[in-house]
Amino acid sequence: MSAYWKTNQRRLAPWLFLAPGLFMFMLYVIIPIFQSVFVSFQDWDGLGEARWIGVDNYVELMDDDAFYTSLKNNVIWLALYMLAVPAGLLIAIFLNQTIAGMRLYKSLFFFPFVISQVVVGLMFSWFYAPNFGLFYNLLEWLTGTGTAVLADDRFVTYGIIVAGLWPQIAYVMILYLTGLNNVAPDQVEAARLDGAKGWRMLWYVILPQLRPATFIAVVVTVIGALRSFDLVSIMTNGGPYGTSRVLSFYMYEQALSEYGYRMGYGAAIAVVLFAIMMIFISGFIWKMWRDETER
Amino acid sequence: MFPRPITQLSAPSQTLYKIAVPVALFLWLLPLLGVALTSVRPASDLAQGNYFGLPSALAFENYATVFRNTPMLQYMLNSFWVTIPTVIGAITLSCMTGFALAIYRFPSNLIVFFMFVAGNFVPFQILMVPVRDLTLSLGMYNTWYGLALFHIAFQTGFCTLFMRNFIKALPFELIEAARVEGVAEWRIFWFIVIPLMRPAIAALSVLVFTFIWNDFFWATVLTNSAATQPVTAGLSSLNGQWIAQWHLVSAGSILAALPPVVMFFMMQKHFIAGLTLGAVK
């Protein structure tokens, strides 16, 4: 036994170290993905007997207006959420100076990211609240009539996205501040001697050096946009009349809320969301894989 | 340095910048300041339409009311009960997985590593039905450990990515030298690598603490009573009961936000180091 261990120690050790973490991750993350796909072919209320119905859930989805509303909103989320990347860069450039108290300013700018999205959602609900909300009053003062953003199906999704952008911009900002800190000073000086400044300097000298930060910023922003659930749930609960639903929220509504326990249908929505995210995830993984094997 | 340091500009521009930064900060934090101010505003102010002016008195009794009339204290304790074991669990597991993936060469190394990375990005909804079912069948539905076990497993993905890259950057000669001396593999892990991982452990602890404290989705899926609900889920249900009582909603919000904020300010350096891992080459 001990002789066997002595000779094979180095071959067995990694698997012994991996075992507990791998077991947990398999049990709670990897296997459930496949189980969800399986459930999506069933009619199941979560308690009773599950019935195999093939692709019926997906066929029903094709004809479900609420599904298309959610899908459309997800696209809007994704597109507008990407604004966090340039906005974060802008604030990072603005703050990348050394004046007294700058450290404190930077951490205060970062503040929104530390706060729970539930609290962010409540803050913005208050901000938008009809009659007394700060934003409502500002609009009234500017245009003469206030708008209850969260009760108006034309604006509600945009209103929620703005709330989501607040912490997201803070996150991107901190990524870029770290990136800017590590930009090679000699290259910047050399470019300056060659007369580069402003936009050209940013585009040709600084941004190429910020690529790792940009990559992470894009990854976390895409994932954040498609994961949006908390804000929708807190601020509007999908309303008015389901117009602010996104796929993650609609799935929850179908599977677990008072509207019924349709686990199979919910799982089918989740599979669609998963498929959309897989497009992005495989892109990210492909790039990381390339970086890893090149080294 | 980019942009050009402000100290090289004229005195008026410097002054302008020094004014612009706090003004921008004020506008940036306006929603937060509004809620903070509302949380100490007496209810009578709101009734009289005093929403933006200074509060007529500092009403710290809003906070007392929240604690007295709602299970807020219980919610916050529940959050700690879920968060602290998750931090310990996820970091313990990922020290080991990170070590295994960084130090050993074996055929499926990269595949296992990227499985952890990819799993970390999936939407929560694809896990929801099976994880809820598993938790129910283990008899752990609506318990702090049922919720914590899921969080430990999920956070292991992100933590493994972090730990593996951190260990990979350590000088490998240390381990080779120990092996030449005939030191057992687990002793290398425990006596050589773990002491060097202190900064990584600190960074991940604050990050995981914040992520788990702020989790809302799993709290609503895996718990359903005031005795076990974390503060995010609790605040959401209180919000349903407190219609238009914004002084209470605000006080509750500030309370729920406080622990991660304190954590952030205490461990700022580690927090940012953790969050920006990989942002520089």
Coordinates of C-alpha atoms in Angstrom, one line a residue:
Chain A
M1 CA 0.0 0.0 0.0
S2 CA 2.5 2.5 1.1
A3 CA 4.9 1.5 -1.6
Y4 CA 2.2 1.9 -4.2
W5 CA 1.4 5.4 -2.7
K6 CA 5.1 6.3 -2.8
T7 CA 5.5 5.5 -6.5
N8 CA 2.1 6.9 -7.7
Q9 CA 1.8 9.8 -5.3
R10 CA 2.2 12.4 -7.9
R11 CA -0.3 10.9 -10.3
L12 CA -3.0 10.5 -7.6
A13 CA -2.5 13.7 -5.7
P14 CA -4.2 16.0 -8.2
W15 CA -7.3 13.9 -8.2
L16 CA -7.4 13.7 -4.4
F17 CA -7.1 17.5 -4.2
L18 CA -9.8 18.0 -6.9
A19 CA -12.2 15.5 -5.5
P20 CA -14.3 17.5 -3.0
G21 CA -14.5 20.6 -5.2
L22 CA -15.2 18.7 -8.3
F23 CA -17.9 16.6 -6.6
M24 CA -19.7 19.7 -5.3
F25 CA -19.4 21.5 -8.7
M26 CA -20.7 18.4 -10.6
L27 CA -23.6 17.9 -8.2
Y28 CA -24.8 21.5 -8.0
V29 CA -23.8 23.0 -11.4
I30 CA -22.8 20.6 -14.2
I31 CA -25.3 17.8 -13.7
P32 CA -28.3 20.2 -13.1
I33 CA -27.7 21.7 -16.6
F34 CA -28.4 18.4 -18.2
Q35 CA -31.3 17.7 -15.8
S36 CA -32.8 21.0 -16.8
V37 CA -32.6 20.1 -20.5
F38 CA -34.3 16.8 -19.6
V39 CA -37.1 18.5 -17.6
S40 CA -37.8 20.9 -20.5
F41 CA -39.2 17.9 -22.4
Q42 CA -41.7 17.2 -19.6
D43 CA -45.0 18.5 -18.2
W44 CA -44.3 18.7 -14.5
D45 CA -45.7 20.7 -11.6
G46 CA -42.7 20.0 -9.4
L47 CA -44.5 17.6 -7.1
G48 CA -46.6 15.0 -8.9
E49 CA -45.7 12.7 -11.7
A50 CA -43.8 14.1 -14.6
R51 CA -45.1 13.4 -18.1
W52 CA -42.8 13.2 -21.2
I53 CA -44.2 15.5 -23.8
G54 CA -41.3 15.8 -26.2
V55 CA -40.9 19.3 -27.8
D56 CA -44.3 20.5 -26.8
N57 CA -42.9 23.1 -24.4
Y58 CA -40.8 24.6 -27.1
V59 CA -43.7 24.6 -29.6
E60 CA -45.7 26.5 -27.1
L61 CA -42.9 29.0 -26.6
M62 CA -42.9 29.7 -30.3
D63 CA -46.4 31.0 -29.9
D64 CA -46.0 32.8 -26.6
D65 CA -46.2 36.6 -26.8
A66 CA -44.7 37.0 -23.3
F67 CA -41.7 34.9 -24.4
Y68 CA -41.1 37.3 -27.3
T69 CA -41.5 40.4 -25.1
S70 CA -38.9 38.9 -22.7
L71 CA -36.5 38.0 -25.6
K72 CA -36.8 41.5 -27.0
N73 CA -36.1 43.0 -23.7
N74 CA -33.1 40.8 -23.3
V75 CA -31.7 42.2 -26.5
I76 CA -32.3 45.7 -25.4
W77 CA -30.6 44.9 -22.1
L78 CA -27.6 43.5 -23.8
A79 CA -27.2 46.4 -26.3
L80 CA -27.6 49.2 -23.7
Y81 CA -25.6 47.4 -21.0
M82 CA -22.6 47.6 -23.3
L83 CA -22.6 51.3 -22.7
A84 CA -21.1 50.5 -19.4
V85 CA -17.8 49.8 -21.1
P86 CA -17.2 53.2 -22.7
A87 CA -18.8 55.0 -19.8
G88 CA -16.6 53.2 -17.3
L89 CA -13.5 54.0 -19.4
L90 CA -14.6 57.7 -19.5
I91 CA -14.9 57.9 -15.7
A92 CA -11.6 56.0 -15.2
I93 CA -9.8 58.5 -17.4
F94 CA -11.5 61.4 -15.6
L95 CA -10.3 60.0 -12.2
N96 CA -6.9 58.9 -13.2
Q97 CA -5.1 61.8 -11.5
T98 CA -3.3 62.3 -8.3
I99 CA -4.9 65.1 -6.3
A100 CA -5.4 65.1 -2.5
G101 CA -8.1 62.6 -1.5
M102 CA -8.2 60.8 -4.8
R103 CA -8.2 57.4 -3.3
L104 CA -11.3 58.1 -1.3
Y105 CA -13.0 59.6 -4.4
K106 CA -12.2 56.5 -6.4
S107 CA -13.7 54.2 -3.8
L108 CA -16.8 56.3 -3.4
F109 CA -17.3 56.2 -7.2
F110 CA -17.0 52.4 -6.9
F111 CA -19.6 52.3 -4.1
P112 CA -22.7 51.3 -6.2
F113 CA -21.1 47.9 -7.1
V114 CA -20.7 46.9 -3.5
I115 CA -24.4 47.4 -2.7
S116 CA -26.9 44.6 -3.3
Q117 CA -29.0 44.9 -6.5
V118 CA -32.1 44.7 -4.3
V119 CA -31.0 47.9 -2.6
V120 CA -30.1 49.5 -5.9
G121 CA -33.5 48.6 -7.2
L122 CA -35.2 50.2 -4.2
M123 CA -33.1 53.4 -4.6
F124 CA -34.0 53.8 -8.2
S125 CA -37.7 53.1 -7.5
W126 CA -37.6 55.9 -5.1
F127 CA -35.7 58.0 -7.6
Y128 CA -38.4 57.4 -10.3
A129 CA -41.4 57.5 -7.9
P130 CA -44.3 59.5 -9.3
N131 CA -45.0 62.9 -7.8
F132 CA -42.1 63.0 -5.4
G133 CA -39.2 61.1 -7.0
L134 CA -36.2 63.2 -7.8
F135 CA -36.1 62.1 -11.5
Y136 CA -39.9 62.6 -11.8
N137 CA -39.5 66.2 -10.6
L138 CA -36.6 66.8 -12.8
L139 CA -38.6 65.7 -15.8
E140 CA -41.6 67.8 -14.7
W141 CA -39.3 70.8 -14.3
L142 CA -37.7 70.3 -17.8
T143 CA -40.7 69.3 -19.8
G144 CA -43.7 70.4 -17.9
T145 CA -45.1 66.9 -17.3
G146 CA -43.7 64.2 -15.1
T147 CA -43.6 60.6 -16.3
A148 CA -43.9 57.6 -14.0
V149 CA -41.1 55.7 -15.7
L150 CA -41.8 52.4 -14.0
A151 CA -45.5 52.4 -14.8
D152 CA -45.1 53.3 -18.4
D153 CA -44.6 50.4 -20.8
R154 CA -42.7 52.6 -23.2
F155 CA -40.0 53.5 -20.7
V156 CA -40.0 50.8 -18.1
T157 CA -37.2 48.6 -19.4
Y158 CA -35.0 51.5 -20.1
G159 CA -35.6 52.8 -16.6
I160 CA -34.5 49.5 -15.1
I161 CA -31.5 49.3 -17.4
V162 CA -30.3 52.6 -16.1
A163 CA -30.5 51.3 -12.6
G164 CA -28.5 48.3 -13.7
L165 CA -25.9 50.4 -15.5
W166 CA -25.1 52.3 -12.3
P167 CA -23.2 49.5 -10.5
Q168 CA -22.0 48.0 -13.8
I169 CA -20.2 51.3 -14.8
A170 CA -18.6 51.3 -11.4
Y171 CA -17.3 47.8 -12.0
V172 CA -15.9 48.6 -15.4
M173 CA -14.4 51.8 -14.1
I174 CA -12.4 50.0 -11.5
L175 CA -11.1 47.5 -14.1
Y176 CA -9.9 50.4 -16.3
L177 CA -8.4 52.3 -13.4
T178 CA -6.3 49.3 -12.7
G179 CA -5.5 49.0 -16.4
L180 CA -4.5 52.6 -16.7
N181 CA -2.2 52.3 -13.7
N182 CA -0.2 49.7 -15.6
V183 CA 0.1 51.4 -19.0
A184 CA 3.7 51.6 -19.9
P185 CA 4.8 55.2 -19.1
D186 CA 7.7 55.2 -21.6
Q187 CA 5.4 54.4 -24.5
V188 CA 3.1 57.2 -23.5
E189 CA 6.0 59.6 -23.3
A190 CA 7.4 58.4 -26.7
A191 CA 4.0 58.9 -28.3
R192 CA 3.8 62.4 -26.8
L193 CA 7.1 63.3 -28.2
D194 CA 5.8 62.2 -31.6
G195 CA 2.9 64.6 -31.1
A196 CA 0.2 62.2 -30.3
K197 CA -2.5 63.4 -27.9
G198 CA -6.2 63.3 -27.1
W199 CA -8.3 60.8 -29.1
R200 CA -5.4 59.5 -31.2
M201 CA -3.3 58.8 -28.2
L202 CA -6.2 57.0 -26.6
W203 CA -7.0 55.0 -29.7
Y204 CA -3.6 54.0 -30.9
V205 CA -1.5 53.9 -27.7
I206 CA -3.7 53.5 -24.7
L207 CA -6.5 51.2 -25.8
P208 CA -4.3 48.5 -27.2
Q209 CA -2.6 48.3 -23.8
L210 CA -5.9 48.1 -22.0
R211 CA -7.1 45.0 -24.0
P212 CA -7.0 42.6 -21.1
A213 CA -9.2 45.0 -19.0
T214 CA -11.5 45.5 -22.0
F215 CA -11.9 41.8 -22.4
I216 CA -12.9 41.3 -18.8
A217 CA -15.2 44.3 -18.9
V218 CA -17.0 42.9 -21.9
V219 CA -17.3 39.5 -20.3
V220 CA -18.8 40.7 -17.1
T221 CA -21.1 43.1 -18.8
V222 CA -22.6 40.5 -21.2
I223 CA -23.0 38.1 -18.4
G224 CA -24.5 40.8 -16.2
A225 CA -27.0 41.9 -18.8
L226 CA -28.3 38.4 -19.5
R227 CA -28.4 37.5 -15.8
S228 CA -30.6 40.5 -15.0
F229 CA -33.2 39.3 -12.6
D230 CA -33.0 41.1 -9.3
L231 CA -33.8 44.6 -10.6
V232 CA -36.8 43.5 -12.6
S233 CA -38.1 41.5 -9.7
I234 CA -37.7 44.4 -7.2
M235 CA -38.6 47.4 -9.3
T236 CA -41.6 46.2 -11.4
N237 CA -42.1 42.5 -10.8
G238 CA -42.2 42.3 -14.6
G239 CA -45.0 44.9 -15.0
P240 CA -46.7 46.9 -16.1
Y241 CA -48.6 44.0 -17.8
G242 CA -45.5 42.0 -18.2
T243 CA -43.8 44.5 -20.4
S244 CA -40.5 44.6 -18.5
R245 CA -40.0 40.9 -18.2
V246 CA -36.7 39.4 -19.3
L247 CA -36.1 35.7 -19.9
S248 CA -34.6 35.0 -16.5
F249 CA -37.6 36.6 -14.8
Y250 CA -40.2 35.0 -17.0
M251 CA -38.7 31.6 -16.4
Y252 CA -38.9 32.2 -12.6
E253 CA -42.5 33.4 -13.0
Q254 CA -43.5 30.3 -14.9
A255 CA -41.7 27.8 -12.7
L256 CA -42.1 29.1 -9.2
S257 CA -44.4 32.0 -8.7
E258 CA -48.0 32.3 -7.9
Y259 CA -48.8 32.0 -11.6
G260 CA -48.3 28.3 -11.4
Y261 CA -45.7 25.6 -11.1
R262 CA -44.8 24.8 -14.7
M263 CA -41.3 23.4 -14.2
G264 CA -41.1 21.9 -17.7
Y265 CA -42.1 25.1 -19.4
G266 CA -39.8 27.2 -17.2
A267 CA -36.9 24.8 -17.9
A268 CA -37.6 25.3 -21.6
I269 CA -37.2 29.1 -21.2
A270 CA -34.1 28.5 -19.2
V271 CA -32.7 26.3 -22.0
V272 CA -33.3 29.1 -24.5
L273 CA -31.5 31.6 -22.2
F274 CA -28.7 29.1 -21.7
A275 CA -28.3 28.6 -25.4
I276 CA -28.0 32.4 -26.0
M277 CA -25.4 32.7 -23.2
M278 CA -23.5 29.7 -24.5
I279 CA -22.8 31.6 -27.7
F280 CA -21.0 34.2 -25.7
I281 CA -19.5 31.8 -23.2
S282 CA -17.9 29.6 -25.9
G283 CA -16.4 32.8 -27.4
F284 CA -14.9 33.8 -24.1
I285 CA -13.7 30.3 -23.4
W286 CA -12.2 30.0 -26.8
K287 CA -10.2 33.1 -26.3
M288 CA -9.0 32.1 -22.8
W289 CA -8.1 28.6 -24.1
R290 CA -6.0 30.1 -26.9
D291 CA -4.2 32.4 -24.4
E292 CA -3.6 29.4 -22.1
T293 CA -2.2 27.0 -24.7
E294 CA -0.1 29.6 -26.4
R295 CA 1.9 30.3 -23.3
Chain B
M1 CA 0.7 58.4 -17.5
F2 CA -2.5 58.9 -19.3
P3 CA -4.2 61.3 -19.3
R4 CA -1.6 64.0 -18.8
P5 CA -1.2 64.7 -15.1
I6 CA -3.3 67.6 -14.0
T7 CA -0.3 69.1 -12.1
Q8 CA 1.2 70.0 -15.5
L9 CA -1.7 72.3 -16.4
S10 CA -2.4 75.8 -15.4
A11 CA -3.5 76.8 -11.9
P12 CA -7.1 77.6 -12.9
S13 CA -7.6 74.3 -14.7
Q14 CA -6.3 72.5 -11.7
T15 CA -8.7 74.3 -9.5
L16 CA -11.5 73.6 -11.9
Y17 CA -10.6 69.9 -11.8
K18 CA -10.6 69.9 -8.0
I19 CA -14.1 71.3 -8.0
A20 CA -15.3 69.0 -10.8
V21 CA -14.4 65.8 -9.1
P22 CA -16.6 66.2 -5.9
V23 CA -19.4 67.7 -8.0
A24 CA -19.4 64.6 -10.3
L25 CA -19.2 62.4 -7.3
F26 CA -22.2 64.1 -5.7
L27 CA -24.3 63.6 -8.9
W28 CA -23.1 60.0 -9.2
L29 CA -24.2 59.1 -5.7
L30 CA -27.4 61.1 -5.8
P31 CA -29.7 58.0 -5.6
L32 CA -27.7 56.8 -2.6
L33 CA -27.7 60.1 -0.9
G34 CA -31.4 60.6 -1.4
V35 CA -32.1 57.2 0.2
A36 CA -29.7 57.9 3.1
L37 CA -31.4 61.2 3.7
T38 CA -34.8 59.7 3.5
S39 CA -33.9 57.0 6.0
V40 CA -33.4 59.7 8.7
R41 CA -36.4 61.8 7.7
P42 CA -39.4 61.8 10.1
A43 CA -42.6 60.4 8.6
S44 CA -44.2 63.8 9.2
D45 CA -41.8 65.4 6.7
L46 CA -42.9 63.0 4.0
A47 CA -46.6 63.7 4.8
Q48 CA -46.0 67.4 4.4
G49 CA -44.2 67.0 1.1
N50 CA -40.7 67.7 2.4
Y51 CA -38.9 65.2 0.2
F52 CA -35.8 67.0 -0.8
G53 CA -35.1 69.6 1.8
L54 CA -33.2 69.0 5.0
P55 CA -35.1 66.7 7.4
S56 CA -36.9 68.8 10.1
A57 CA -35.2 66.5 12.6
L58 CA -32.9 63.5 12.5
A59 CA -35.3 60.6 12.9
F60 CA -33.1 57.7 13.9
E61 CA -36.3 56.1 15.2
N62 CA -36.9 55.0 11.7
Y63 CA -34.2 52.5 12.2
A64 CA -35.6 51.6 15.7
T65 CA -39.0 51.1 14.1
V66 CA -37.5 48.8 11.5
F67 CA -35.9 46.6 14.1
R68 CA -38.9 46.7 16.4
N69 CA -41.7 46.0 14.0
T70 CA -40.0 43.7 11.5
P71 CA -37.7 40.6 11.5
M72 CA -34.9 42.7 10.1
L73 CA -32.4 41.6 12.8
Q74 CA -33.3 38.0 12.1
Y75 CA -32.8 38.5 8.4
M76 CA -29.4 40.0 8.9
L77 CA -28.3 37.2 11.2
N78 CA -29.6 34.7 8.6
S79 CA -27.4 36.4 6.0
F80 CA -24.4 36.0 8.2
W81 CA -25.3 32.3 8.8
V82 CA -25.3 31.7 5.0
T83 CA -22.4 34.0 4.1
I84 CA -19.7 33.0 6.5
P85 CA -19.9 29.2 6.0
T86 CA -20.0 29.8 2.2
V87 CA -16.8 31.9 2.4
I88 CA -15.0 29.3 4.4
G89 CA -16.3 26.4 2.3
A90 CA -15.7 27.9 -1.1
I91 CA -12.2 29.0 -0.2
T92 CA -11.2 25.7 1.3
L93 CA -12.4 23.7 -1.7
S94 CA -10.8 26.1 -4.2
C95 CA -7.4 26.2 -2.5
M96 CA -7.3 22.5 -3.2
T97 CA -8.7 22.5 -6.7
G98 CA -6.5 25.5 -7.6
F99 CA -3.5 23.8 -6.3
A100 CA -4.2 20.6 -8.2
L101 CA -4.8 22.5 -11.5
A102 CA -1.8 24.8 -11.1
I103 CA 0.9 22.4 -10.0
Y104 CA 0.2 19.1 -11.7
R105 CA 0.4 18.2 -15.4
F106 CA -2.2 15.6 -16.3
P107 CA -4.1 15.1 -19.6
S108 CA -7.5 16.5 -18.6
N109 CA -6.1 19.4 -16.6
L110 CA -7.2 22.2 -18.9
I111 CA -10.6 20.5 -19.6
V112 CA -11.4 20.4 -15.8
F113 CA -10.2 24.0 -15.4
F114 CA -12.3 25.3 -18.2
M115 CA -15.3 23.4 -16.9
F116 CA -15.0 25.4 -13.7
V117 CA -14.6 28.6 -15.6
A118 CA -17.6 27.9 -18.0
G119 CA -19.9 26.7 -15.2
N120 CA -19.3 30.0 -13.5
F121 CA -20.9 31.9 -16.4
V122 CA -24.2 29.9 -16.8
P123 CA -27.5 31.6 -16.1
F124 CA -28.9 30.7 -12.7
Q125 CA -32.2 29.7 -14.2
I126 CA -30.8 26.6 -15.9
L127 CA -29.8 25.3 -12.5
M128 CA -33.0 26.4 -10.7
V129 CA -35.4 23.5 -11.1
P130 CA -32.8 20.7 -10.4
V131 CA -31.1 22.5 -7.5
R132 CA -34.4 23.3 -5.8
D133 CA -35.4 19.6 -6.3
L134 CA -32.1 18.3 -4.9
T135 CA -32.3 20.6 -1.9
L136 CA -35.9 19.5 -1.3
S137 CA -35.0 15.8 -1.5
L138 CA -32.0 16.3 0.9
G139 CA -34.5 17.8 3.4
M140 CA -32.5 21.1 3.2
Y141 CA -35.2 23.4 1.7
N142 CA -35.6 26.5 3.7
T143 CA -32.4 26.0 5.8
W144 CA -29.3 28.1 5.9
Y145 CA -27.1 25.1 5.1
G146 CA -29.2 24.1 2.1
L147 CA -28.6 27.6 0.7
A148 CA -24.9 27.7 1.8
L149 CA -24.1 24.3 0.2
F150 CA -25.3 25.5 -3.2
H151 CA -23.4 28.8 -2.9
I152 CA -20.2 26.9 -1.9
A153 CA -20.5 24.7 -5.0
F154 CA -21.2 27.6 -7.3
Q155 CA -18.5 29.9 -5.9
T156 CA -16.0 27.1 -6.2
G157 CA -16.0 27.8 -10.0
F158 CA -14.9 31.4 -9.7
C159 CA -12.6 30.8 -6.8
T160 CA -10.8 27.9 -8.7
L161 CA -10.1 30.2 -11.6
F162 CA -8.7 32.8 -9.2
M163 CA -6.6 30.4 -7.1
R164 CA -5.3 28.5 -10.0
N165 CA -4.0 31.6 -11.7
F166 CA -2.6 32.9 -8.4
I167 CA -0.7 29.6 -7.7
K168 CA 0.5 29.4 -11.2
A169 CA 2.3 32.8 -10.7
L170 CA 4.2 31.5 -7.7
P171 CA 7.8 30.5 -8.3
F172 CA 7.6 26.8 -9.2
E173 CA 11.3 26.2 -8.1
L174 CA 10.0 26.2 -4.5
I175 CA 7.9 23.1 -5.2
E176 CA 10.6 21.4 -7.2
A177 CA 13.1 21.9 -4.5
A178 CA 10.7 20.5 -1.9
R179 CA 10.1 17.4 -4.1
V180 CA 13.8 16.8 -4.5
E181 CA 14.0 16.9 -0.7
G182 CA 11.3 14.2 -0.7
V183 CA 8.6 16.3 0.9
A184 CA 5.1 14.6 0.6
E185 CA 2.7 16.3 -1.8
W186 CA 0.2 17.3 0.9
R187 CA 2.9 18.8 3.0
I188 CA 4.0 20.9 0.0
F189 CA 0.4 22.1 -0.2
W190 CA 0.0 22.8 3.5
F191 CA 3.4 24.1 4.5
I192 CA 4.7 25.8 1.3
V193 CA 1.8 26.9 -0.9
I194 CA -0.9 27.8 1.6
P195 CA 1.3 30.3 3.5
L196 CA 2.0 32.0 0.2
M197 CA -1.7 32.2 -0.7
R198 CA -2.7 34.6 2.1
P199 CA -3.3 37.6 -0.2
A200 CA -5.4 35.5 -2.5
I201 CA -7.4 34.1 0.4
A202 CA -8.0 37.6 1.7
A203 CA -9.1 38.9 -1.7
L204 CA -11.5 36.0 -2.3
S205 CA -13.0 36.2 1.2
V206 CA -14.2 39.8 0.8
L207 CA -15.4 39.1 -2.8
V208 CA -17.3 36.0 -1.9
F209 CA -18.7 37.7 1.2
T210 CA -20.1 40.5 -0.9
F211 CA -21.4 38.2 -3.7
I212 CA -23.3 36.0 -1.3
W213 CA -24.5 38.7 1.0
N214 CA -26.0 40.4 -2.1
D215 CA -27.5 37.3 -3.6
F216 CA -31.2 37.6 -4.1
F217 CA -32.2 34.9 -6.6
W218 CA -31.1 31.8 -4.7
A219 CA -32.4 33.3 -1.5
T220 CA -35.9 33.4 -3.0
V221 CA -35.6 30.0 -4.6
L222 CA -34.3 28.1 -1.6
T223 CA -35.8 29.8 1.4
N224 CA -39.3 31.0 2.2
S225 CA -39.7 32.0 5.8
A226 CA -38.5 34.8 8.0
A227 CA -36.6 32.4 10.2
T228 CA -34.2 31.5 7.4
Q229 CA -34.5 34.2 4.7
P230 CA -31.4 36.3 4.1
V231 CA -31.7 40.1 4.2
T232 CA -32.1 40.6 0.4
A233 CA -35.2 38.4 0.3
G234 CA -36.4 39.8 3.5
L235 CA -36.1 43.3 2.3
S236 CA -38.0 42.4 -0.8
S237 CA -40.9 41.1 1.1
L238 CA -40.9 44.0 3.5
N239 CA -41.0 46.3 0.6
G240 CA -44.3 44.7 -0.4
Q241 CA -45.7 45.4 3.0
W242 CA -44.4 49.0 3.4
I243 CA -46.2 50.5 0.5
A244 CA -45.3 54.2 0.3
Q245 CA -43.5 54.2 3.7
W246 CA -40.3 55.3 2.1
H247 CA -38.6 56.3 5.4
L248 CA -38.8 52.7 6.5
V249 CA -37.9 51.2 3.1
S250 CA -34.8 53.5 3.0
A251 CA -33.8 52.6 6.5
G252 CA -34.1 48.9 5.7
S253 CA -32.1 49.4 2.5
I254 CA -29.3 51.2 4.3
L255 CA -29.1 48.4 6.9
A256 CA -29.0 45.7 4.2
A257 CA -26.2 47.5 2.4
L258 CA -24.1 48.2 5.4
P259 CA -22.2 44.9 6.0
P260 CA -20.7 44.6 2.5
V261 CA -19.9 48.4 2.5
V262 CA -18.0 48.1 5.8
M263 CA -16.3 45.0 4.5
F264 CA -15.3 46.9 1.4
F265 CA -13.8 49.8 3.3
M266 CA -11.9 47.6 5.7
M267 CA -10.4 45.4 3.0
Q268 CA -10.4 47.7 0.0
K269 CA -7.0 46.8 -1.3
H270 CA -7.8 43.1 -1.3
F271 CA -11.2 43.6 -2.8
I272 CA -10.0 45.6 -5.8
A273 CA -7.0 43.2 -6.3
G274 CA -9.5 40.3 -6.4
L275 CA -11.9 42.0 -8.7
T276 CA -9.3 43.2 -11.2
L277 CA -7.5 40.0 -11.4
G278 CA -6.5 39.5 -15.1
A279 CA -7.2 43.1 -16.0
V280 CA -3.4 43.6 -16.4
K281 CA -1.0 41.2 -18.0

